[in-house]
XYZ file of C-alpha atoms in Angstrom:
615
model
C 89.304 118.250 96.336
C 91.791 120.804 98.158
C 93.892 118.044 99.393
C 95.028 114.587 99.630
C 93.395 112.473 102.523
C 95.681 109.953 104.371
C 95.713 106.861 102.547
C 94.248 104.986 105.423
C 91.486 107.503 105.833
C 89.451 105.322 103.269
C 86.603 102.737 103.584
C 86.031 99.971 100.825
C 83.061 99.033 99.433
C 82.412 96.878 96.514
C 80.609 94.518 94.393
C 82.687 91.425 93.996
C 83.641 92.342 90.319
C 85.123 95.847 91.083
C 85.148 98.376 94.016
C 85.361 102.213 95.522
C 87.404 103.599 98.205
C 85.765 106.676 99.853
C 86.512 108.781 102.349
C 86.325 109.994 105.984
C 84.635 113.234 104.152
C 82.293 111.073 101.741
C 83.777 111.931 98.265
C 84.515 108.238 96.242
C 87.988 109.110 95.125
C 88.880 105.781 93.815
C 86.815 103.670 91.463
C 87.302 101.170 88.259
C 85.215 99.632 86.169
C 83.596 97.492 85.070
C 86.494 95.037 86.682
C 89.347 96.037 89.128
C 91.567 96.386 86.310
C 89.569 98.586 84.350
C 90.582 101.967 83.759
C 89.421 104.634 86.356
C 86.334 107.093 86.367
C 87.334 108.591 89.793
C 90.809 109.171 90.429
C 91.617 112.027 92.395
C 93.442 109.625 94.813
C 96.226 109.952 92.052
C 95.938 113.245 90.881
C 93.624 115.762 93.171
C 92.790 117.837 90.454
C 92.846 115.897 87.449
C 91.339 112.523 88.151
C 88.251 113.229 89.387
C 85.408 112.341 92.314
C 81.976 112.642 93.667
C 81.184 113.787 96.653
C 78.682 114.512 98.696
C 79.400 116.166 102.197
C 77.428 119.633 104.222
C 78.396 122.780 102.190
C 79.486 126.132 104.671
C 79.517 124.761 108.120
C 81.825 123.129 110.162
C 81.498 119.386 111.083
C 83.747 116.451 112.123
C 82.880 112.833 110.833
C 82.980 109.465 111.857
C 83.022 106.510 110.036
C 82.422 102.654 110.479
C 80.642 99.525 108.655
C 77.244 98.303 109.416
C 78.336 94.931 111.645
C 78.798 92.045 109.779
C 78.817 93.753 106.136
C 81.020 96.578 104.028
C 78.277 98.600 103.863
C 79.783 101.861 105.400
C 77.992 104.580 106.863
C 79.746 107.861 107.216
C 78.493 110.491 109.776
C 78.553 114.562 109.428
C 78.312 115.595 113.033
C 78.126 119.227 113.333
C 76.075 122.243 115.695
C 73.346 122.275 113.216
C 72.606 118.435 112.869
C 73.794 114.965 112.358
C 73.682 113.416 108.971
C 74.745 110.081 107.771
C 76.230 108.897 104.164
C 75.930 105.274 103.899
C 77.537 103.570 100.726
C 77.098 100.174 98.947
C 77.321 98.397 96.088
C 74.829 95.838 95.367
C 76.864 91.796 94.654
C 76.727 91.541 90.838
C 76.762 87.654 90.861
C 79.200 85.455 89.337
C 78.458 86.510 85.466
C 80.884 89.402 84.509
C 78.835 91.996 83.369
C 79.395 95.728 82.810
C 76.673 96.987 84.523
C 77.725 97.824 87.901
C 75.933 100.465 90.736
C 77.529 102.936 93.726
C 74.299 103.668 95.911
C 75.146 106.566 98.020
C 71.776 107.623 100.293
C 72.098 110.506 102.598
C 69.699 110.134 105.898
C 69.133 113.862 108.322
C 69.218 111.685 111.087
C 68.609 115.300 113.488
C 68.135 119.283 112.601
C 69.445 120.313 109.124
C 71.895 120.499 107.129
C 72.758 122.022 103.344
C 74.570 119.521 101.589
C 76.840 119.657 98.604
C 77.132 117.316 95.632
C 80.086 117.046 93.259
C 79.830 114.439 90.653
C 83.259 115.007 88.486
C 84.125 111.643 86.758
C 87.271 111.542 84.288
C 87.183 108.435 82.227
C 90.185 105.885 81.239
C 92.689 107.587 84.081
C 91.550 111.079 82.901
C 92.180 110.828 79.560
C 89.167 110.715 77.747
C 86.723 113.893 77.486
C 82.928 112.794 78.311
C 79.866 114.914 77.566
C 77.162 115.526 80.694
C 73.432 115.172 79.298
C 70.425 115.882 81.257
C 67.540 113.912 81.214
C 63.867 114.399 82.028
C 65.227 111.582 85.261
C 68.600 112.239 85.382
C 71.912 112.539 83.664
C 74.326 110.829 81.667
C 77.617 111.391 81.520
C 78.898 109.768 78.144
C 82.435 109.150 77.042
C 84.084 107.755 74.208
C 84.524 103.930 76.305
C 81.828 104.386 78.815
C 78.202 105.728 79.728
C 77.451 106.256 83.346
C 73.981 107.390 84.248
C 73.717 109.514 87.509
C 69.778 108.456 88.761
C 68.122 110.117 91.888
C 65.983 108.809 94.603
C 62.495 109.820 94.514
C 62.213 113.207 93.175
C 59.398 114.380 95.386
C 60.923 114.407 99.070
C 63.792 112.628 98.859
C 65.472 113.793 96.035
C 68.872 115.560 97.496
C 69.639 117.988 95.401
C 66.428 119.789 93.923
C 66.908 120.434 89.900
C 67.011 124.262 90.628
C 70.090 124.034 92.721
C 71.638 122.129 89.756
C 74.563 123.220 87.898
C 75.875 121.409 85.057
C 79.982 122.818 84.821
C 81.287 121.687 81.568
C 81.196 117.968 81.490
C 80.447 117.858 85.869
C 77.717 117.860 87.842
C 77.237 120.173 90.993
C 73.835 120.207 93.272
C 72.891 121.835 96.732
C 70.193 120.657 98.711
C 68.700 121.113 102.564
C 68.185 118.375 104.344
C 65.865 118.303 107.287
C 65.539 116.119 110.665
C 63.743 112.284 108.667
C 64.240 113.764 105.167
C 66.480 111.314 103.019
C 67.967 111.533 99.442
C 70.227 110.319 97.145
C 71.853 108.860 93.922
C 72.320 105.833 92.251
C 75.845 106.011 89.879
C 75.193 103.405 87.223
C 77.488 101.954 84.510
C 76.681 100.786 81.086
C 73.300 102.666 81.812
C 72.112 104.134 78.875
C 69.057 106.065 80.111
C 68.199 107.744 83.562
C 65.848 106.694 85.537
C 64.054 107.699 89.339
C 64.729 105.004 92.257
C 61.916 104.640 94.577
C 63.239 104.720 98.320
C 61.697 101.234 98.426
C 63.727 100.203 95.809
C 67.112 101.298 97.028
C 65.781 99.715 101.120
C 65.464 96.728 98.710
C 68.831 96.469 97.582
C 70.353 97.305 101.376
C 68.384 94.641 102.539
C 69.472 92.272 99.852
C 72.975 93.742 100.308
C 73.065 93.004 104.077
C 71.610 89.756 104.079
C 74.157 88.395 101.379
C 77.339 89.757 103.301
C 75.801 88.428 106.511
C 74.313 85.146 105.396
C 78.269 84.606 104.001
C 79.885 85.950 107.126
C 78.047 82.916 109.386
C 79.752 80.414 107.520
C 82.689 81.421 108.961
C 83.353 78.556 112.234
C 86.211 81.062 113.583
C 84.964 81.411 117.600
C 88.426 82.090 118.616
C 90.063 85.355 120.104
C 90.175 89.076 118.159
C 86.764 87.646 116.142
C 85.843 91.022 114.754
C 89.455 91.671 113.413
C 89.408 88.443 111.955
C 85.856 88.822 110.520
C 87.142 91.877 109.290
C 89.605 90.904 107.539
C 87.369 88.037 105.906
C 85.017 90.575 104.890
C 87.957 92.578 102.894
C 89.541 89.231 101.374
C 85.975 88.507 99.408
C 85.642 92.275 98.320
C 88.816 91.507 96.745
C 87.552 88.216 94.948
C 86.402 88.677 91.093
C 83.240 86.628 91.404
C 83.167 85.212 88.005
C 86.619 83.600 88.196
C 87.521 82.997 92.081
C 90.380 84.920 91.451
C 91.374 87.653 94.043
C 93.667 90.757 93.426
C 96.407 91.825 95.835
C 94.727 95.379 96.552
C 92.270 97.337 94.456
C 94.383 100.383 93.874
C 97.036 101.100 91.425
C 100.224 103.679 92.244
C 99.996 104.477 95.992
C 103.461 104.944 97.265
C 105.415 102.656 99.821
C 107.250 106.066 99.978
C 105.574 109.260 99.474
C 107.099 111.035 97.450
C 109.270 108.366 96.311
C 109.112 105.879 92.662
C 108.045 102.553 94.409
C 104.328 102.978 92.900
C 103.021 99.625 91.673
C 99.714 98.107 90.445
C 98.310 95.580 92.558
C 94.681 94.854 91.100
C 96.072 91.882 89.485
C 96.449 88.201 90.837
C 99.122 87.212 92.289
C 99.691 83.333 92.582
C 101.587 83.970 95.690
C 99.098 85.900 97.655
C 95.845 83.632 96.638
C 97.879 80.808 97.666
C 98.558 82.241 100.721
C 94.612 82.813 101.397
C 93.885 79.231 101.393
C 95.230 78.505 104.713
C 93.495 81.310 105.726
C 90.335 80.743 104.576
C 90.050 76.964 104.561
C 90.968 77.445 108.658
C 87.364 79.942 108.835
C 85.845 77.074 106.914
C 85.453 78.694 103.174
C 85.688 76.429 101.353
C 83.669 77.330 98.576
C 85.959 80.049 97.856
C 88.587 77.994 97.797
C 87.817 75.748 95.660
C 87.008 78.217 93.093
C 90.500 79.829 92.998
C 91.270 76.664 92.772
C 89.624 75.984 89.576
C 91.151 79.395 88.955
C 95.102 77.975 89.519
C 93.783 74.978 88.376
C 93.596 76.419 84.228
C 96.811 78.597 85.319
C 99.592 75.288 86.111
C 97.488 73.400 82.881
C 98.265 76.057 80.812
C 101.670 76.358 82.110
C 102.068 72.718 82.059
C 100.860 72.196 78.285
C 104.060 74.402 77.346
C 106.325 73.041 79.462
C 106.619 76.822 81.288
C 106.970 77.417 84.690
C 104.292 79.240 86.415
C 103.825 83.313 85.988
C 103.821 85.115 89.067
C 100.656 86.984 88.208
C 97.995 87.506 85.959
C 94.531 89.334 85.360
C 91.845 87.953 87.426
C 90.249 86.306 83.670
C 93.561 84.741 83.679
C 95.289 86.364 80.951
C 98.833 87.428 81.404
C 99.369 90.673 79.070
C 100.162 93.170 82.053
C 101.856 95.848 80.007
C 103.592 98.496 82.372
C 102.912 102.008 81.279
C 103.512 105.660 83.159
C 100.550 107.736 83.410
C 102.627 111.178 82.938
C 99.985 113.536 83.093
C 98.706 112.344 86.547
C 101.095 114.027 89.404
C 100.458 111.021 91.772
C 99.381 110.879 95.437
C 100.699 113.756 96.953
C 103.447 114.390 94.171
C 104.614 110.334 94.307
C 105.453 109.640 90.153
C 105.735 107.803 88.541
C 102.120 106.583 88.423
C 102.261 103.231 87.359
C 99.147 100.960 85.660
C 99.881 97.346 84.343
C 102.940 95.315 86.200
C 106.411 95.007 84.817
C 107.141 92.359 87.093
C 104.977 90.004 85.810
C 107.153 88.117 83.541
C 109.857 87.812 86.219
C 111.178 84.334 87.002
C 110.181 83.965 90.904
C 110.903 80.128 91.870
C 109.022 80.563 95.029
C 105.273 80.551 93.754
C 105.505 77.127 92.522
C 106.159 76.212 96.367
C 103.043 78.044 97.134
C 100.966 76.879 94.800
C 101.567 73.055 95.509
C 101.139 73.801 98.947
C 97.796 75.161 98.417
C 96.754 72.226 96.266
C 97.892 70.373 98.642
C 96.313 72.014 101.942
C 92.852 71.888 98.978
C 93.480 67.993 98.997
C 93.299 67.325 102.590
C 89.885 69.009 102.420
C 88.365 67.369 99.901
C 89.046 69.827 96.753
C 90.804 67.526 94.584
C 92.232 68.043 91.386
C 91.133 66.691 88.100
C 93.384 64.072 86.078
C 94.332 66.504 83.522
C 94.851 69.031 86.054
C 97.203 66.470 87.504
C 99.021 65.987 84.571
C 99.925 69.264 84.197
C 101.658 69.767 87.304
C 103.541 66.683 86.872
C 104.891 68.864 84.103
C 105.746 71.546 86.248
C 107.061 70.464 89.024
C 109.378 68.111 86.441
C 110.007 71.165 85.108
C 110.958 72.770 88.701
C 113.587 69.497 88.847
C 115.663 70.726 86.340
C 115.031 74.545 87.014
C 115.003 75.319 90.446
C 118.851 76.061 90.635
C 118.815 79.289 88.879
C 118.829 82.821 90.198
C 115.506 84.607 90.288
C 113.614 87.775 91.242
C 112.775 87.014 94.537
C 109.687 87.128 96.363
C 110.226 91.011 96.885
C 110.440 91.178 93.187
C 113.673 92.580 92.895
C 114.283 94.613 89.586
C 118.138 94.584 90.545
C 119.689 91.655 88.671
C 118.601 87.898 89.700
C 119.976 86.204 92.723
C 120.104 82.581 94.451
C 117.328 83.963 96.592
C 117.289 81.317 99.708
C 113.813 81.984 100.319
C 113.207 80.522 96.761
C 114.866 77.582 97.490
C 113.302 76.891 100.252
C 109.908 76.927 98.288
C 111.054 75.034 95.798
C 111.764 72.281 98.135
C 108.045 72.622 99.477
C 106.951 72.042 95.920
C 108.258 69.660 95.125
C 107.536 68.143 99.340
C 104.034 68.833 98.797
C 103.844 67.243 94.990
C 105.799 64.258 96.721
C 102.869 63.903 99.441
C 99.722 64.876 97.016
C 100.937 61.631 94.672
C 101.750 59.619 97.739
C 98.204 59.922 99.267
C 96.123 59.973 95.928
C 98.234 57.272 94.582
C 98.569 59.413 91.274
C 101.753 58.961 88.975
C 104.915 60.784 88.845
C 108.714 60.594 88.561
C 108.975 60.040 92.921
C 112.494 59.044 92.507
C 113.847 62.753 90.575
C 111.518 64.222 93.025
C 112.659 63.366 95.972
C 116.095 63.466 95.056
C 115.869 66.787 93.926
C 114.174 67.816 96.724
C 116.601 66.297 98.834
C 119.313 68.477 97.290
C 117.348 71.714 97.691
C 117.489 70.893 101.396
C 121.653 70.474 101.645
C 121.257 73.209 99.165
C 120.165 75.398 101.948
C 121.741 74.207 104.716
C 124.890 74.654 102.969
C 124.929 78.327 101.427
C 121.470 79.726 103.028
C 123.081 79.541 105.967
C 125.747 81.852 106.503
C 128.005 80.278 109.572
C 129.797 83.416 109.790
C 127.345 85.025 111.400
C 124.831 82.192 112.577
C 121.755 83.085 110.436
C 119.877 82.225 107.005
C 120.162 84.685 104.876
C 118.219 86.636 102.006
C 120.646 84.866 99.087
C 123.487 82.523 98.687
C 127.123 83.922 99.770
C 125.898 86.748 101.320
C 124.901 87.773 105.114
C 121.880 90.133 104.530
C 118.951 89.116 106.537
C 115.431 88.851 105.125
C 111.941 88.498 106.762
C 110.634 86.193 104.681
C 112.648 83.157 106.489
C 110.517 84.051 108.881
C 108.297 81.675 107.265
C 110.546 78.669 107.543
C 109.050 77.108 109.894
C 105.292 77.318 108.866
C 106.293 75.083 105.820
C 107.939 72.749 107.894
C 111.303 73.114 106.253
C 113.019 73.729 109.868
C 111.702 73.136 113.340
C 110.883 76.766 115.924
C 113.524 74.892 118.025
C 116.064 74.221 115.805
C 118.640 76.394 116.739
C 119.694 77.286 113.391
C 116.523 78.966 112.905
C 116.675 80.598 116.519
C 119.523 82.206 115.358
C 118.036 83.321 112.570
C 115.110 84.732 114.428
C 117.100 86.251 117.165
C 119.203 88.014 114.441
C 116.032 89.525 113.067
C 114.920 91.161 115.940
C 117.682 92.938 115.640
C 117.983 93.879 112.387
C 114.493 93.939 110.810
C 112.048 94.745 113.973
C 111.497 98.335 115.429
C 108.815 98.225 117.642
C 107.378 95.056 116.898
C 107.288 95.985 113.052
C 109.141 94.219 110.841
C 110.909 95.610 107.411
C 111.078 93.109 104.911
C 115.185 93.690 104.366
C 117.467 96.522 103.953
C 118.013 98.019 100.808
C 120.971 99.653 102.162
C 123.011 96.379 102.435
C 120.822 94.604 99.851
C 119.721 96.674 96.315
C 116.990 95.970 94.875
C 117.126 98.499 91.794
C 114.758 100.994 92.992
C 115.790 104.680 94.568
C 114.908 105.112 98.526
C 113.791 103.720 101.301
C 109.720 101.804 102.342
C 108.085 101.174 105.581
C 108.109 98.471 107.498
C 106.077 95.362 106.079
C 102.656 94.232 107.282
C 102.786 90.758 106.352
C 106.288 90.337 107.833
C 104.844 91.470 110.841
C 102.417 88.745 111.050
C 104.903 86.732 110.018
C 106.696 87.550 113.139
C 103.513 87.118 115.159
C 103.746 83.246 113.687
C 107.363 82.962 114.374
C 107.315 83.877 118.092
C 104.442 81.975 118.801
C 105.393 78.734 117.359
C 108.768 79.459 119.287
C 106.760 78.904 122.039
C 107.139 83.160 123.306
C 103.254 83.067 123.243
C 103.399 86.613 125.290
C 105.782 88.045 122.855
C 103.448 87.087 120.304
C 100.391 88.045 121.539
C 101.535 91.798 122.372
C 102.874 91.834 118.890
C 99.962 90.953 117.674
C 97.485 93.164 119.325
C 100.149 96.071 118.811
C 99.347 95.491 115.385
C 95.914 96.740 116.073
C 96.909 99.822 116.727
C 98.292 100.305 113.477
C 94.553 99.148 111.296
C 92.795 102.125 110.260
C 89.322 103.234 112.171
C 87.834 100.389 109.918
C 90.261 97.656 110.660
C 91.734 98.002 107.405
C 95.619 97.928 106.270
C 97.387 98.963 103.377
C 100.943 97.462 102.802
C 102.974 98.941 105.077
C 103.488 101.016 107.977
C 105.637 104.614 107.566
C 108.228 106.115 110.005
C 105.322 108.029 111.359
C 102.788 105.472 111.783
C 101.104 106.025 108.789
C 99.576 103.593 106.390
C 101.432 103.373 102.847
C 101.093 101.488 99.854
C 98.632 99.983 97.809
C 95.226 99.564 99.898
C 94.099 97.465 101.516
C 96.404 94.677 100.825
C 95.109 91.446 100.692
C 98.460 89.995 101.808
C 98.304 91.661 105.143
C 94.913 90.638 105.783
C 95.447 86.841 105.045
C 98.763 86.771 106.947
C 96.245 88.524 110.065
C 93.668 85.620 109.718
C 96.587 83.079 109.232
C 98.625 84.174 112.542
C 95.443 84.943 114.439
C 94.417 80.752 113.657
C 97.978 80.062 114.993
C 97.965 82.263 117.805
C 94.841 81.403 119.240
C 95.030 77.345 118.677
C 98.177 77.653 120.702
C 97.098 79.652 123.428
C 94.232 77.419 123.973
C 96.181 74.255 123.859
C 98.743 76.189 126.346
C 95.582 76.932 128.532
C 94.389 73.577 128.073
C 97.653 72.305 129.449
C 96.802 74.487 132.453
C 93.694 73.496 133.755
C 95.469 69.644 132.873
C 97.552 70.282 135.864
């Protein structure tokens, strides 16, 4: 690779146990396995010359491409348009099922859809985050490339005619792989990457049709469950599409993004891993996805949080803020020193420091998820509910501390109000789950205590000063997350405390419809520099104006939002100075918080049009 693409210049693809970003120019420069938080064969994202791709694009002629997903799936086809011919990538991984397994296959299959074209192929894996050598074998049907943790079998498509590269034009380079091939108008070829393969085989081109057909039909036959008929379909659809990608099959459990390390700065130290779970963010989802009618994945993250809050509950612990998605918690943080990072952004980061943070918050998001499960029929267990009578007893007696924030500060712990105010839907929602099952547990410290989270608030989140909540007690720096006040019913839009508050915002925290999530300036969070502004906190504005009742504000928010997705409809985290996407991607969070404000949007403009045609 010569240089570093734009982070949003990537498609995803992937399997429902791990996944691949690749490129506007076909190489895969991002892929884990066999899970999302495995370590890395291709990493070149990360380190251009060290952690190592395979592509396949024309060789010695000049071509632009354009990119897009077969309708209704993440299959993505990439084209090579050029004088000589046109010439199409397309790239899929075939759904693994719900048993983990470590078996796992990238189908890339090159069609000459007109003239010809010579094509290049570059196949230069580097094991474990490029730190393990690996051995390239050739086979009588193939290759192997063989490392101390992993064997990955490289296995062509028909050798006769549609073999890409012919075994002439092969060149093995050390431990890599490099093929030419001509490609003329009908002619088609390819390769079949395969993990835990231990011997190379030849795919029949009816073979790999078989598995796009079987790959289509699953991602279709799932995307017609969805009921959504509303407005922006396709965005939301989308955005569906990207939330299951990043769902581990075997446990329900989806990751915040698939990538680990991508900068909200570039340049700059804020690199994290995200291929974890987050409580938070899969909370989050449910609204999103129980209002497109999924419930099926719903109620297997549930399950999921389920075994988190029993474990949590047997020793009387409160709730960690993430874990892997097997649900184990050992998320080491270590610096991968000999990788430069994207485009010179170190420290590259794997594992998650934060993750033993105290963040009062997710215990608010996680009852309101059970509880938003409830009202649809995904009901907890009794042992299930006895373990988060245990925690949210222990939230009574805990939930005045300082914590970490939902911005997981790494500056020292604060009366975040934000926490608060999710500690109060806790222990609201665990107040109305036991209420309407008629389950046991203590109502009277509940609601007390959830009665003094709510003076609490009223008293030091608000700053009278200056009219507004604020990010944390005694202070007057704004944050967007009270922009989410009102969607947990802990203040009315009307209320004019909160109008205030969103008035002051627009201020402060919007530029051009996009919102930051606070200023580090005014309010430290630890870490050197500056970020972008926040996608999520944008949607989150979205909500805010509309249930303000500024449906036109919203809307044109909204759709300027749009503009912003990549040529996919993807996002990463956040939006730079220039327009550019940064951050881990794509982010899971920004993709929920689109379905969520698009349900909100569009269920309010219809009832306003509704009102309407009433008169």
């Amino acid at each position: 690779m010569d240089s570093y693409p734009a982070i949003e210049d990537h498609g995803l693809i992937g399997d429902l146990q791990t996944a691949a970003l690749v490129t506007c120019d076909g190489t895969v420069d991002w892929f884990c396995a066999p899970r999302f938080d495995s370590p890395s064969i291709f990493a070149a994202l990360l380190d251009k010359e060290k952690g190592g791709y395979f592509q396949i694009a024309p060789h010695d002629t000049r071509y632009v491409t354009k990119q897009l997903y077969l309708p209704g799936t993440p299959i993505l086809i990439t084209r090579f348009i050029s004088a000589d011919g046109v010439a199409e990538v397309m790239d899929f991984m075939p759904v693994t099922g719900e048993r983990a397994t470590d078996a796992h296959r990238l189908v890339r299959i090159v069609n000459m859809v007109r003239g010809s074209m010579r094509f290049r192929v570059e196949c230069r894996p580097r094991f474990d985050y490029a730190r393990e050598e690996h051995q390239l074998e050739r086979h009588r049907n193939g290759y192997v490339f063989r490392s101390r943790s992993m064997t990955m079998t490289f296995n062509p498509v028909d050798p006769v005619r549609q073999l890409l590269a012919e075994r002439g034009n092969v060149h093995l380079e050390g431990g890599d792989l490099v093929a030419y091939g001509t490609l003329n108008e009908g002619d088609a070829g390819g390769v079949v990457l395969e993990t835990a393969g231990t011997e190379p085989r030849i795919f029949s081109p009816e073979e790999v049709q078989g598995m796009f057909e079987w790959t289509r039909d699953y991602w279709r036959r799932w995307l017609e469950r969805s009921r959504y008929t509303g407005r922006w379909r396709e965005m939301v659809e989308r955005s569906a599409i990207t939330l299951k990608l990043m769902t581990y099959a075997p446990t329900g459990a989806m990751i915040a993004a698939p990538t680990a390390a991508l900068p909200e700065l570039v340049g700059g130290t804020r690199n994290w891993d995200y291929r974890y779970t987050w409580v938070r963010d899969t909370s989050f989802s449910v609204h999103a996805l129980l209002g497109l009618g999924f419930t099926e994945e719903v109620s297997r993250y549930m399950n999921w949080l389920d075994e988190r809050i029993r474990e949590a509950g047997e020793h009387q612990d409160p709730l960690k803020i993430m874990y892997r998605v097997d649900g184990s918690s050992d998320l080491h943080e270590e610096v991968l020193d000999h990788l430069e990072g994207y485009r010179g952004s170190r420290p590259v980061r794997i594992g998650n420091g934060a993750a033993d943070q105290i963040q009062l918050d997710i215990h608010g998001e996680a009852l309101y998820a059970m509880h938003l499960a409830d009202e649809q029929g995904i009901r907890v267990s009794h042992q299930v509910w006895k373990s988060t009578v245990r925690l949210v007893d222990w939230l009574c007696h805990n939930w005045d501390q300082p914590d970490a924030g939902i911005w997981e500060s790494r500056h020292h712990p604060r009366n975040y109000t934000f926490g608060r105010v999710m500690s109060w839907v806790a222990l609201d929602r665990a107040i109305r789950l036991a209420t309407r099952t008629g389950r046991p547990g203590d109502m009277s410290c509940w609601t007390e205590q959830r009665n003094r989270i709510y003076d609490q608030v009223m008293a030091r989140g608000y700053n009278r000063a200056r009219g507004t909540f604020v990010q944390a007690y005694d202070e007057s720096v704004l944050d967007a997350s009270l922009l989410a006040m009102p969607s947990f019913g802990f203040v009315t839009p009307s209320d004019p405390l909160w109008q205030s508050t969103l008035h002051a915002i627009e201020r402060e925290l919007v530029s051009d419809s996009l919102v930051h999530r606070y200023d580090p300036v005014h309010s430290p969070d630890g870490l050197p520099g500056h970020e972008g502004t926040f996608n999520m906190c944008t949607f989150w504005y979205v909500e805010a104006l509309a249930r303000s009742g500024r449906l036109d504000d919203a809307r044109l928010t909204f759709e300027k939002m749009f503009t912003f997705s990549n040529h996919l409809g993807l996002y990463a985290e956040e939006i730079a100075e220039t327009g550019e996407q940064i951050g881990n991607y794509p982010q899971a969070f920004s993709h929920l918080s689109l379905i969520n404000s698009a349900l909100t949007l569009n269920g309010l403009l219809d009832a306003e049009a509704d009102t309407r045609r009433r008169r």
